[in-house]
Amino acid sequence: MIHVFAFYLFAVLTIASGAITILARNPVHSVLWLILAFFNAAGLMVLVGAEFIAMLLVIVYVGAVAVLFLFVVMMLDIDFAELRAGFIKNFPLGMLIALVLLAEIVLGIGAYKAGAMHLGTPDGTAITAPGVSNIAAIGQLLYGRYLFLFEASGLVLLVAMIGAIVLTHRQRPDSRGQNIARQNARRPDEATINMKPEIGKGMTL
Amino acid sequence: MTAFFQSLGMSFEWAWTIATICGILLIALPLMLGVAMIIYADRKIWAAMALRRGPNVVGPFGLLQSFADGLKVFLQETIIPSAANKGIFLIAPIVTFTVALLAWAVIPFNSGAVLADINVGLLYVLAISSLGVYGTVMAGWASNSKYPFFSAMRASAQMISYEVSIGFILICVVLWANSFNLNDIVLAQKGAGLGFVNGFWFNILLFPMWVMFLISGMAETGRAPFDLTEAESELVAGFQTEYSSMSFALYWLGEYANVLLMCALNATLFFGGWLPPFEIPFLYWIPGFVWLLLKILFFFFIFSWVKATVPRYRYDQLMRLGWKVFLPVSLGFVVLVSGWLMFTRYGA
């Protein structure tokens, strides 16, 4: 009883907050609704027994990606009139994209129902054996059977990271960076000089 | 507890629901009382280090000071700035406070005495602590005011930076304990130090991790010396600037609940949680939650001590410490710990 209730609660909240993400006028509100959608999706993951994926969803998407997203959106100077100005012009393109996405979903569900692939079968045979925890099962697959694919995806991420750094990094030769080791090694007797200038002579440092 | 309610003749679902609600109340109510008393303790420790008396007027030794403050803010008017984004402005302190309570669900208070005994307990803690930043960011944005906004930006950068190294530190502990479940992690620490000391801190590979975890914990909870989110010399009161009355009090309570959580995590992950500090049979006569409480108080004293003595970091120093010192060192220790375990525990 309680899991049916929980499923409908999470499912309705996921869809509703996803819809409001699109409909909200204020982009910051949109991001916050998106976070709620992520969170409820994590709840759904827990319900199907994928607690590891659920926690990762919260840690990665809610904890890191959405924070940066919010960070950027908050700092945008948004003119709402300008946002709505191109609505009619871009409407056909938007509808086209929506139709393509809808067709993909319909195709995907149709293929799944036809039972051509046996990845996650509807009768639940893909669920791991009881007693094996999520983490152990995923670990055995990732670091055993799919080791090379896993490492390759790591390489792809590395390339993306280096690319981002190369694109945004600029050398500034005139900026004087801190040398922390030198600062820490500095002692008061090096930093101050005690001098006794003679009267009327002045001094040079 | 579910079994007890079932023995009263309830169906499993009702028994589970009532047992869970009782468990939540059993954790949340003492925690609230504890937060009130710990604010008093914090002020007393701080005052003692500054050679002052601290709160000493309300009640015996000033013990009721926090309750008097609570009553005061409760009776004050809640002021909402007219330019604020009202909904988010009001939700933000509730988010902070709720998130501060949520993570306590997986802290074991004794053998098996835990509200949610889940396999991914430590990941849950990490997930919940990553939510903590939202209360601050939402408050900073919704206030529609300069200083809170600066504070929100600082908070989001600061918390993300230190969460990365906290994640790596937790991985080291998980590798050694061979479990994500907090109760199993506590049990793995039984006799971890020469068969006599209960706790991972005695381990030479994990001791530096504990030091880094303590410091990262301070940065994560925004305590001094990392309290740049509410640096009063630059940002008035940071994200709390526009808050008043109960919404301000919720931030206050949430912050201390978070600090207590960090202390509890320190105790659970590195100092043996509810186990007594040494492996002596008669120490087990004292119930586990007393040991956990004593350890929490010990760590809270360290937090107050640091707050009273260490000057605030500059923002670039904070970022440097997080990214250039803690991140590489903790990443290196993940490799070191897994390599060591590979050669000793799994190699043979």
Coordinates of C-alpha atoms in Angstrom, one line a residue:
Chain A
M1 CA 0.0 0.0 0.0
I2 CA 2.6 2.4 1.1
H3 CA 4.9 1.9 -1.9
V4 CA 2.0 2.5 -4.3
F5 CA 1.3 5.7 -2.5
A6 CA 5.0 6.7 -2.6
F7 CA 5.2 5.9 -6.3
Y8 CA 2.3 8.0 -7.3
L9 CA 3.5 10.8 -5.0
F10 CA 7.0 10.9 -6.6
A11 CA 5.7 10.3 -10.1
V12 CA 3.1 13.1 -9.9
L13 CA 5.6 15.5 -8.3
T14 CA 8.3 14.7 -10.9
I15 CA 6.0 15.4 -13.8
A16 CA 4.4 18.4 -12.2
S17 CA 7.7 20.0 -11.3
G18 CA 9.1 19.2 -14.7
A19 CA 6.1 20.9 -16.3
I20 CA 6.5 24.0 -14.1
T21 CA 10.2 24.1 -14.9
I22 CA 9.1 24.9 -18.5
L23 CA 6.2 27.1 -17.6
A24 CA 7.7 29.2 -14.9
R25 CA 8.3 32.8 -16.0
N26 CA 11.3 33.4 -13.7
P27 CA 14.4 31.4 -14.7
V28 CA 15.6 31.0 -11.1
H29 CA 12.2 29.5 -10.3
S30 CA 12.7 27.2 -13.2
V31 CA 16.0 25.9 -11.9
L32 CA 14.5 25.4 -8.4
W33 CA 11.6 23.4 -9.9
L34 CA 14.1 21.4 -11.9
I35 CA 15.9 20.5 -8.7
L36 CA 12.6 19.3 -7.2
A37 CA 12.2 17.2 -10.3
F38 CA 15.7 15.6 -9.8
F39 CA 14.9 15.0 -6.2
N40 CA 11.6 13.2 -7.0
A41 CA 13.4 11.2 -9.7
A42 CA 15.8 10.0 -7.1
G43 CA 12.8 9.0 -5.0
L44 CA 11.6 6.9 -7.9
M45 CA 15.0 5.3 -8.2
V46 CA 14.9 4.3 -4.5
L47 CA 11.5 2.7 -5.1
V48 CA 12.8 0.4 -7.9
G49 CA 15.7 -0.6 -5.6
A50 CA 18.5 1.4 -7.2
E51 CA 19.5 3.3 -4.1
F52 CA 23.0 3.8 -5.3
I53 CA 21.9 5.5 -8.5
A54 CA 19.4 7.5 -6.5
M55 CA 22.1 8.9 -4.2
L56 CA 24.4 9.6 -7.1
L57 CA 21.6 11.5 -8.8
V58 CA 21.2 13.7 -5.8
I59 CA 24.9 14.2 -5.2
V60 CA 25.9 14.8 -8.8
Y61 CA 22.8 16.6 -10.3
V62 CA 21.3 18.3 -7.2
G63 CA 24.5 18.8 -5.3
A64 CA 26.9 20.0 -8.1
V65 CA 25.3 20.5 -11.5
A66 CA 22.2 22.3 -10.3
V67 CA 24.2 24.5 -7.9
L68 CA 26.4 25.7 -10.8
F69 CA 23.3 26.1 -12.9
L70 CA 21.6 28.2 -10.3
F71 CA 24.8 30.2 -9.8
V72 CA 24.9 31.1 -13.5
V73 CA 21.2 31.8 -13.8
M74 CA 21.1 34.0 -10.7
M75 CA 23.7 36.3 -12.1
L76 CA 22.1 36.7 -15.5
D77 CA 20.5 40.1 -16.0
I78 CA 17.2 39.0 -17.4
D79 CA 14.8 41.2 -19.4
F80 CA 11.5 39.3 -19.4
A81 CA 10.1 41.4 -22.3
E82 CA 13.0 40.5 -24.5
L83 CA 12.7 36.8 -23.5
R84 CA 9.2 36.7 -24.8
A85 CA 9.8 38.8 -27.9
G86 CA 11.0 35.9 -30.2
F87 CA 8.2 33.6 -29.1
I88 CA 6.2 33.6 -32.4
K89 CA 9.2 33.5 -34.6
N90 CA 10.7 30.5 -32.8
F91 CA 7.4 28.7 -32.3
P92 CA 7.6 26.4 -35.4
L93 CA 11.1 25.3 -34.6
G94 CA 10.2 24.6 -31.0
M95 CA 7.2 22.5 -32.1
L96 CA 9.4 20.6 -34.5
I97 CA 11.9 19.7 -31.8
A98 CA 9.0 18.7 -29.5
L99 CA 7.6 16.4 -32.2
V100 CA 10.9 14.7 -32.8
L101 CA 11.3 14.1 -29.1
L102 CA 7.8 12.7 -28.9
A103 CA 8.4 10.4 -31.8
E104 CA 11.6 9.2 -30.2
I105 CA 9.7 8.4 -27.0
V106 CA 6.9 6.6 -28.8
L107 CA 9.4 4.6 -30.9
G108 CA 11.4 3.7 -27.8
I109 CA 8.3 2.5 -25.9
G110 CA 7.1 0.6 -29.0
A111 CA 10.5 -1.2 -29.4
Y112 CA 10.5 -2.0 -25.7
K113 CA 7.0 -3.5 -25.8
A114 CA 8.0 -5.5 -28.9
G115 CA 10.7 -7.1 -26.8
A116 CA 13.5 -6.9 -29.3
M117 CA 16.2 -6.2 -26.7
H118 CA 16.6 -8.0 -23.4
L119 CA 18.3 -5.3 -21.4
G120 CA 15.7 -4.4 -18.8
T121 CA 12.9 -6.8 -19.4
P122 CA 9.4 -6.0 -18.1
D123 CA 9.2 -9.1 -16.0
G124 CA 12.1 -7.8 -13.8
T125 CA 14.8 -10.3 -14.7
A126 CA 17.3 -7.4 -14.8
I127 CA 17.0 -6.8 -11.1
T128 CA 20.1 -8.0 -9.2
A129 CA 20.0 -11.0 -7.0
P130 CA 18.8 -10.3 -3.4
G131 CA 21.7 -10.1 -1.0
V132 CA 24.0 -8.4 -3.4
S133 CA 24.1 -4.7 -2.7
N134 CA 23.7 -2.2 -5.5
I135 CA 27.2 -0.9 -5.1
A136 CA 28.8 -4.4 -5.3
A137 CA 26.7 -5.3 -8.4
I138 CA 27.5 -2.1 -10.2
G139 CA 31.2 -2.3 -9.2
Q140 CA 31.5 -5.9 -10.5
L141 CA 30.0 -4.9 -13.8
L142 CA 31.9 -1.6 -14.2
Y143 CA 35.3 -2.8 -13.2
G144 CA 34.9 -6.3 -14.6
R145 CA 32.9 -6.8 -17.8
Y146 CA 32.8 -3.1 -18.9
L147 CA 36.2 -2.1 -17.7
F148 CA 37.5 -0.8 -21.0
L149 CA 34.3 1.1 -21.8
F150 CA 34.4 2.6 -18.4
E151 CA 38.0 3.7 -18.8
A152 CA 37.3 5.0 -22.3
S153 CA 34.5 7.1 -20.9
G154 CA 36.9 8.4 -18.3
L155 CA 39.2 9.4 -21.1
V156 CA 36.5 11.2 -22.9
L157 CA 35.7 13.2 -19.8
L158 CA 39.4 14.0 -19.4
V159 CA 39.6 15.3 -22.9
A160 CA 36.5 17.4 -22.3
M161 CA 38.1 18.8 -19.1
I162 CA 41.4 19.7 -20.8
G163 CA 39.5 21.2 -23.7
A164 CA 37.5 23.5 -21.3
I165 CA 40.7 24.5 -19.5
V166 CA 42.5 25.3 -22.8
L167 CA 39.5 27.3 -24.1
T168 CA 39.1 29.5 -21.0
H169 CA 42.6 29.7 -19.6
R170 CA 44.5 32.9 -20.5
Q171 CA 48.0 33.7 -19.4
R172 CA 48.3 37.0 -17.7
P173 CA 52.0 37.8 -17.4
D174 CA 51.5 41.1 -15.6
S175 CA 49.5 39.6 -12.7
R176 CA 51.7 38.9 -9.7
G177 CA 50.5 35.6 -8.1
Q178 CA 51.1 34.7 -4.5
N179 CA 54.0 32.5 -3.6
I180 CA 52.6 30.9 -0.5
A181 CA 55.8 29.0 0.4
R182 CA 57.8 32.2 0.2
Q183 CA 55.2 34.0 2.4
N184 CA 55.2 31.3 5.0
A185 CA 59.0 31.1 5.0
R186 CA 59.3 34.9 5.7
R187 CA 60.3 35.8 9.2
P188 CA 59.9 39.2 11.0
D189 CA 63.6 39.9 11.0
E190 CA 63.7 39.7 7.2
A191 CA 60.7 41.8 6.8
T192 CA 61.7 44.7 9.0
I193 CA 64.9 46.6 9.1
N194 CA 65.9 48.6 12.2
M195 CA 68.0 51.6 11.2
K196 CA 69.3 54.6 13.0
P197 CA 69.7 57.4 10.5
E198 CA 71.8 60.3 11.6
I199 CA 70.1 63.6 12.0
G200 CA 69.8 65.6 8.8
K201 CA 71.2 62.7 6.7
G202 CA 68.1 60.8 5.6
M203 CA 68.4 57.2 4.4
T204 CA 68.2 54.9 1.5
L205 CA 66.6 51.5 1.6
Chain B
M1 CA 10.6 -0.8 17.4
T2 CA 8.4 -2.0 14.5
A3 CA 8.3 -5.5 16.2
F4 CA 7.1 -3.9 19.5
F5 CA 4.2 -2.1 17.8
Q6 CA 3.4 -5.3 15.9
S7 CA 3.2 -7.2 19.2
L8 CA 0.5 -4.8 20.2
G9 CA -1.6 -6.3 17.5
M10 CA -1.1 -3.8 14.6
S11 CA -0.6 -4.7 11.0
F12 CA 3.0 -4.3 9.8
E13 CA 2.4 -1.2 7.8
W14 CA 0.8 0.7 10.7
A15 CA 3.4 -0.6 13.1
W16 CA 6.2 0.6 10.7
T17 CA 4.6 4.0 10.3
I18 CA 4.2 4.6 14.0
A19 CA 7.6 3.3 14.8
T20 CA 9.2 5.6 12.2
I21 CA 7.3 8.6 13.5
C22 CA 8.4 7.7 17.1
G23 CA 12.0 7.4 15.9
I24 CA 11.9 10.8 14.2
L25 CA 10.5 12.4 17.3
L26 CA 13.1 10.6 19.5
I27 CA 15.9 12.0 17.4
A28 CA 14.5 15.5 16.5
L29 CA 13.3 16.6 19.9
P30 CA 16.5 15.8 21.9
L31 CA 18.4 17.4 19.0
M32 CA 16.4 20.6 19.3
L33 CA 17.0 20.7 23.0
G34 CA 20.6 19.9 22.3
V35 CA 21.0 22.7 19.8
A36 CA 19.6 25.2 22.4
M37 CA 22.1 24.0 25.0
I38 CA 25.0 23.8 22.6
I39 CA 24.5 27.4 21.6
Y40 CA 24.8 28.2 25.3
A41 CA 27.9 26.0 25.5
D42 CA 29.4 27.7 22.5
R43 CA 28.9 31.2 23.9
K44 CA 30.3 30.1 27.3
I45 CA 33.4 28.5 25.7
W46 CA 33.9 31.5 23.5
A47 CA 33.5 33.8 26.5
A48 CA 36.0 31.8 28.6
M49 CA 38.6 32.0 25.9
A50 CA 38.1 35.8 25.7
L51 CA 38.3 36.1 29.5
R52 CA 34.6 37.1 29.7
R53 CA 31.7 35.6 31.7
G54 CA 29.3 34.9 28.8
P55 CA 25.6 34.5 29.4
N56 CA 25.0 34.3 33.1
V57 CA 21.7 36.1 33.8
V58 CA 18.8 34.0 32.7
G59 CA 18.3 31.0 34.9
P60 CA 21.1 29.3 36.9
F61 CA 24.5 30.0 35.3
G62 CA 22.6 31.5 32.4
L63 CA 21.4 28.1 31.3
L64 CA 18.1 29.3 30.0
Q65 CA 19.6 32.1 27.8
S66 CA 18.9 30.2 24.6
F67 CA 15.3 29.7 25.5
A68 CA 14.9 33.4 26.4
D69 CA 16.4 34.3 23.0
G70 CA 14.1 31.8 21.3
L71 CA 11.1 33.3 23.0
K72 CA 12.3 36.8 22.0
V73 CA 12.6 36.1 18.3
F74 CA 9.3 34.2 18.4
L75 CA 7.5 37.3 19.6
Q76 CA 9.2 39.6 17.1
E77 CA 7.7 40.7 13.8
T78 CA 8.7 38.9 10.6
I79 CA 9.9 41.6 8.2
I80 CA 9.8 40.7 4.5
P81 CA 11.5 43.2 2.3
S82 CA 9.1 44.6 -0.4
A83 CA 11.5 43.8 -3.2
A84 CA 12.1 40.3 -2.0
N85 CA 10.9 37.2 -3.9
K86 CA 8.4 36.3 -1.2
G87 CA 8.0 32.6 -1.7
I88 CA 11.6 31.7 -2.0
F89 CA 12.5 34.2 0.8
L90 CA 10.3 32.3 3.2
I91 CA 11.2 28.8 2.0
A92 CA 14.9 29.3 2.2
P93 CA 15.3 29.1 6.1
I94 CA 12.9 26.1 6.2
V95 CA 15.2 24.3 3.6
T96 CA 18.3 25.0 5.7
F97 CA 16.6 23.8 8.9
T98 CA 15.1 20.7 7.4
V99 CA 18.2 19.6 5.6
A100 CA 20.1 20.0 8.9
L101 CA 17.8 17.5 10.5
L102 CA 17.5 15.1 7.6
A103 CA 21.0 13.6 7.8
W104 CA 20.5 12.5 11.4
A105 CA 18.4 9.7 10.1
V106 CA 21.4 7.5 9.3
I107 CA 23.6 8.2 12.4
P108 CA 23.7 5.1 14.6
F109 CA 23.3 5.9 18.3
N110 CA 23.9 2.4 19.5
S111 CA 24.2 -1.1 18.0
G112 CA 21.3 -1.1 15.6
A113 CA 19.7 2.0 17.1
V114 CA 19.4 3.9 13.9
L115 CA 16.3 5.3 12.2
A116 CA 17.2 4.3 8.6
D117 CA 19.7 1.4 8.5
I118 CA 20.4 1.8 4.7
N119 CA 23.2 0.3 2.7
V120 CA 24.2 3.6 1.2
G121 CA 24.2 5.5 4.5
L122 CA 27.4 7.5 3.9
L123 CA 26.3 8.4 0.3
Y124 CA 23.0 9.6 1.9
V125 CA 24.9 11.9 4.3
L126 CA 26.9 13.2 1.3
A127 CA 23.8 13.8 -0.7
I128 CA 22.0 15.6 2.2
S129 CA 25.0 17.8 3.0
S130 CA 25.3 18.8 -0.6
L131 CA 21.7 20.2 -0.3
G132 CA 22.7 22.5 2.6
V133 CA 23.9 25.1 0.1
Y134 CA 20.4 25.7 -1.3
G135 CA 19.1 27.4 1.8
T136 CA 21.9 29.9 1.6
V137 CA 21.8 30.5 -2.1
M138 CA 18.0 30.8 -2.2
A139 CA 18.1 33.3 0.7
G140 CA 20.8 35.3 -1.0
W141 CA 19.0 35.6 -4.3
A142 CA 15.5 36.0 -2.9
S143 CA 16.5 38.9 -0.5
N144 CA 17.2 41.0 -3.6
S145 CA 19.9 42.8 -1.9
K146 CA 23.6 43.2 -2.6
Y147 CA 25.3 41.7 0.4
P148 CA 23.2 38.6 0.7
F149 CA 23.8 38.0 -3.0
F150 CA 27.6 38.1 -2.5
S151 CA 27.2 35.8 0.4
A152 CA 25.2 33.3 -1.7
M153 CA 27.8 33.3 -4.4
R154 CA 30.6 32.7 -1.9
A155 CA 28.6 30.0 -0.2
S156 CA 28.0 28.0 -3.4
A157 CA 31.6 28.1 -4.4
Q158 CA 32.9 27.3 -0.9
M159 CA 30.6 24.4 -0.3
I160 CA 31.2 22.8 -3.7
S161 CA 35.0 23.1 -3.2
Y162 CA 35.1 21.4 0.2
E163 CA 32.5 18.8 -0.7
V164 CA 34.9 17.3 -3.3
S165 CA 37.6 16.7 -0.7
I166 CA 35.1 15.5 1.8
G167 CA 33.9 12.9 -0.8
F168 CA 37.5 11.6 -1.2
I169 CA 38.1 11.4 2.5
L170 CA 34.9 9.4 3.0
I171 CA 36.0 7.1 0.2
C172 CA 39.1 6.3 2.2
V173 CA 37.1 5.4 5.2
V174 CA 34.7 3.4 3.1
L175 CA 37.6 1.5 1.6
W176 CA 39.0 0.6 5.0
A177 CA 35.7 -0.3 6.5
N178 CA 34.5 -2.1 3.4
S179 CA 31.0 -0.7 3.7
F180 CA 28.9 2.4 3.1
N181 CA 26.6 1.5 6.0
L182 CA 27.4 3.7 9.0
N183 CA 26.8 1.0 11.6
D184 CA 29.1 -1.4 9.7
I185 CA 31.7 1.4 9.6
V186 CA 31.5 1.8 13.4
L187 CA 31.8 -2.0 13.9
A188 CA 34.8 -2.1 11.6
Q189 CA 36.6 0.3 14.0
K190 CA 36.3 -2.1 16.9
G191 CA 39.9 -2.7 17.9
A192 CA 41.2 -1.0 14.8
G193 CA 44.2 0.4 16.6
L194 CA 46.4 -2.5 17.8
G195 CA 43.3 -4.4 18.9
F196 CA 42.9 -1.9 21.8
V197 CA 41.9 1.5 20.4
N198 CA 38.4 1.7 18.9
G199 CA 38.6 4.1 16.0
F200 CA 40.2 4.8 12.7
W201 CA 42.1 7.8 14.0
F202 CA 44.8 5.5 15.3
N203 CA 45.5 4.3 11.8
I204 CA 48.5 6.2 10.3
L205 CA 46.9 6.3 6.8
L206 CA 43.6 7.6 8.1
F207 CA 44.7 10.1 10.8
P208 CA 45.6 12.8 8.2
M209 CA 42.2 12.1 6.6
W210 CA 40.6 12.9 9.9
V211 CA 42.5 16.2 10.3
M212 CA 41.4 17.2 6.8
F213 CA 37.8 16.1 7.5
L214 CA 37.7 18.2 10.6
I215 CA 38.9 21.3 8.7
S216 CA 36.7 20.6 5.7
G217 CA 33.7 20.1 8.1
M218 CA 34.3 23.6 9.4
A219 CA 34.4 25.0 5.9
E220 CA 31.3 23.0 4.9
T221 CA 29.2 24.2 7.9
G222 CA 30.5 27.8 7.3
R223 CA 32.0 28.0 10.8
A224 CA 34.9 30.2 11.8
P225 CA 37.6 30.5 10.4
F226 CA 35.7 29.8 7.2
D227 CA 32.6 31.9 8.0
L228 CA 33.0 34.0 4.8
T229 CA 29.3 33.6 4.0
E230 CA 28.5 35.8 7.0
A231 CA 31.6 37.8 7.3
E232 CA 30.3 40.8 9.2
S233 CA 33.2 43.1 8.4
E234 CA 32.4 42.8 4.6
L235 CA 28.9 41.6 4.1
V236 CA 26.9 43.0 7.1
A237 CA 25.4 39.6 8.1
G238 CA 25.8 37.7 4.8
F239 CA 22.7 35.8 3.6
Q240 CA 20.9 36.5 6.8
T241 CA 21.0 40.3 6.4
E242 CA 17.4 40.7 5.5
Y243 CA 16.0 38.0 7.8
S244 CA 14.3 38.7 11.1
S245 CA 12.4 36.9 13.8
M246 CA 11.7 33.2 13.4
S247 CA 13.2 32.9 9.9
F248 CA 16.4 34.2 11.3
A249 CA 16.2 31.8 14.2
L250 CA 15.7 28.9 11.8
Y251 CA 19.1 29.7 10.2
W252 CA 20.6 29.9 13.7
L253 CA 19.2 26.5 14.7
G254 CA 20.1 25.0 11.3
E255 CA 23.7 26.1 11.6
Y256 CA 24.2 24.5 15.0
A257 CA 22.3 21.3 14.0
N258 CA 24.7 21.1 11.0
V259 CA 27.7 21.6 13.3
L260 CA 26.5 18.9 15.7
L261 CA 26.0 16.6 12.6
M262 CA 29.6 17.3 11.6
C263 CA 30.8 16.4 15.1
A264 CA 28.7 13.3 15.0
L265 CA 30.2 12.3 11.7
N266 CA 33.7 12.9 13.0
A267 CA 32.9 10.7 15.9
T268 CA 31.2 8.0 13.8
L269 CA 33.7 7.8 11.0
F270 CA 37.0 8.2 12.8
F271 CA 36.5 7.8 16.6
G272 CA 34.4 4.7 16.8
G273 CA 30.9 6.2 17.1
W274 CA 29.0 4.5 19.9
L275 CA 31.9 2.2 20.8
P276 CA 33.8 3.1 23.9
P277 CA 37.2 4.7 23.1
F278 CA 39.2 1.6 24.3
E279 CA 38.6 -2.0 24.0
I280 CA 38.1 -2.7 27.8
P281 CA 35.1 -4.9 28.8
F282 CA 33.8 -2.7 31.6
L283 CA 33.6 0.4 29.4
Y284 CA 30.8 -1.4 27.5
W285 CA 28.6 -1.1 30.6
I286 CA 28.1 2.5 29.7
P287 CA 25.5 2.6 27.0
G288 CA 26.6 3.5 23.5
F289 CA 24.7 6.7 23.0
V290 CA 26.5 8.2 26.0
W291 CA 29.9 7.5 24.3
L292 CA 28.6 9.0 21.1
L293 CA 27.3 12.1 23.0
L294 CA 30.7 12.5 24.8
K295 CA 32.5 12.3 21.5
I296 CA 30.2 14.8 19.9
L297 CA 30.7 17.2 22.8
F298 CA 34.5 16.8 22.5
F299 CA 34.4 17.7 18.8
F300 CA 32.1 20.6 19.5
F301 CA 34.6 21.9 21.9
I302 CA 37.2 21.8 19.2
F303 CA 34.9 23.7 16.9
S304 CA 34.3 26.4 19.5
W305 CA 37.9 26.5 20.4
V306 CA 38.9 27.1 16.7
K307 CA 36.1 29.7 16.4
A308 CA 37.4 31.6 19.4
T309 CA 41.1 31.5 18.4
V310 CA 41.6 31.5 14.7
P311 CA 41.2 34.6 12.5
R312 CA 39.0 34.4 9.4
Y313 CA 40.5 33.3 6.1
R314 CA 40.7 35.5 3.1
Y315 CA 38.5 34.2 0.3
D316 CA 41.4 33.3 -2.1
Q317 CA 43.2 31.5 0.8
L318 CA 40.0 29.5 1.4
M319 CA 39.8 28.5 -2.3
R320 CA 43.5 27.7 -2.4
L321 CA 43.2 25.4 0.6
G322 CA 40.3 23.6 -0.8
W323 CA 41.5 23.1 -4.4
K324 CA 45.2 23.2 -4.2
V325 CA 45.9 21.5 -0.9
F326 CA 43.0 19.3 0.2
L327 CA 41.9 18.0 -3.1
P328 CA 45.3 16.6 -4.3
V329 CA 46.2 15.3 -0.9
S330 CA 42.9 13.5 -0.4
L331 CA 43.0 12.2 -3.9
G332 CA 46.6 10.9 -3.2
F333 CA 45.4 9.3 0.0
V334 CA 42.6 7.4 -1.9
V335 CA 45.3 5.9 -4.1
L336 CA 47.5 5.2 -1.1
V337 CA 44.8 3.6 1.0
S338 CA 43.5 1.4 -1.9
G339 CA 47.1 0.4 -2.8
W340 CA 47.8 -0.5 0.8
L341 CA 44.6 -2.5 1.1
M342 CA 45.4 -4.2 -2.2
F343 CA 48.7 -5.4 -1.0
T344 CA 47.8 -6.4 2.5
R345 CA 44.1 -7.3 2.8
Y346 CA 43.3 -8.4 -0.7
G347 CA 46.7 -9.3 -2.0
A348 CA 47.4 -12.5 -0.2

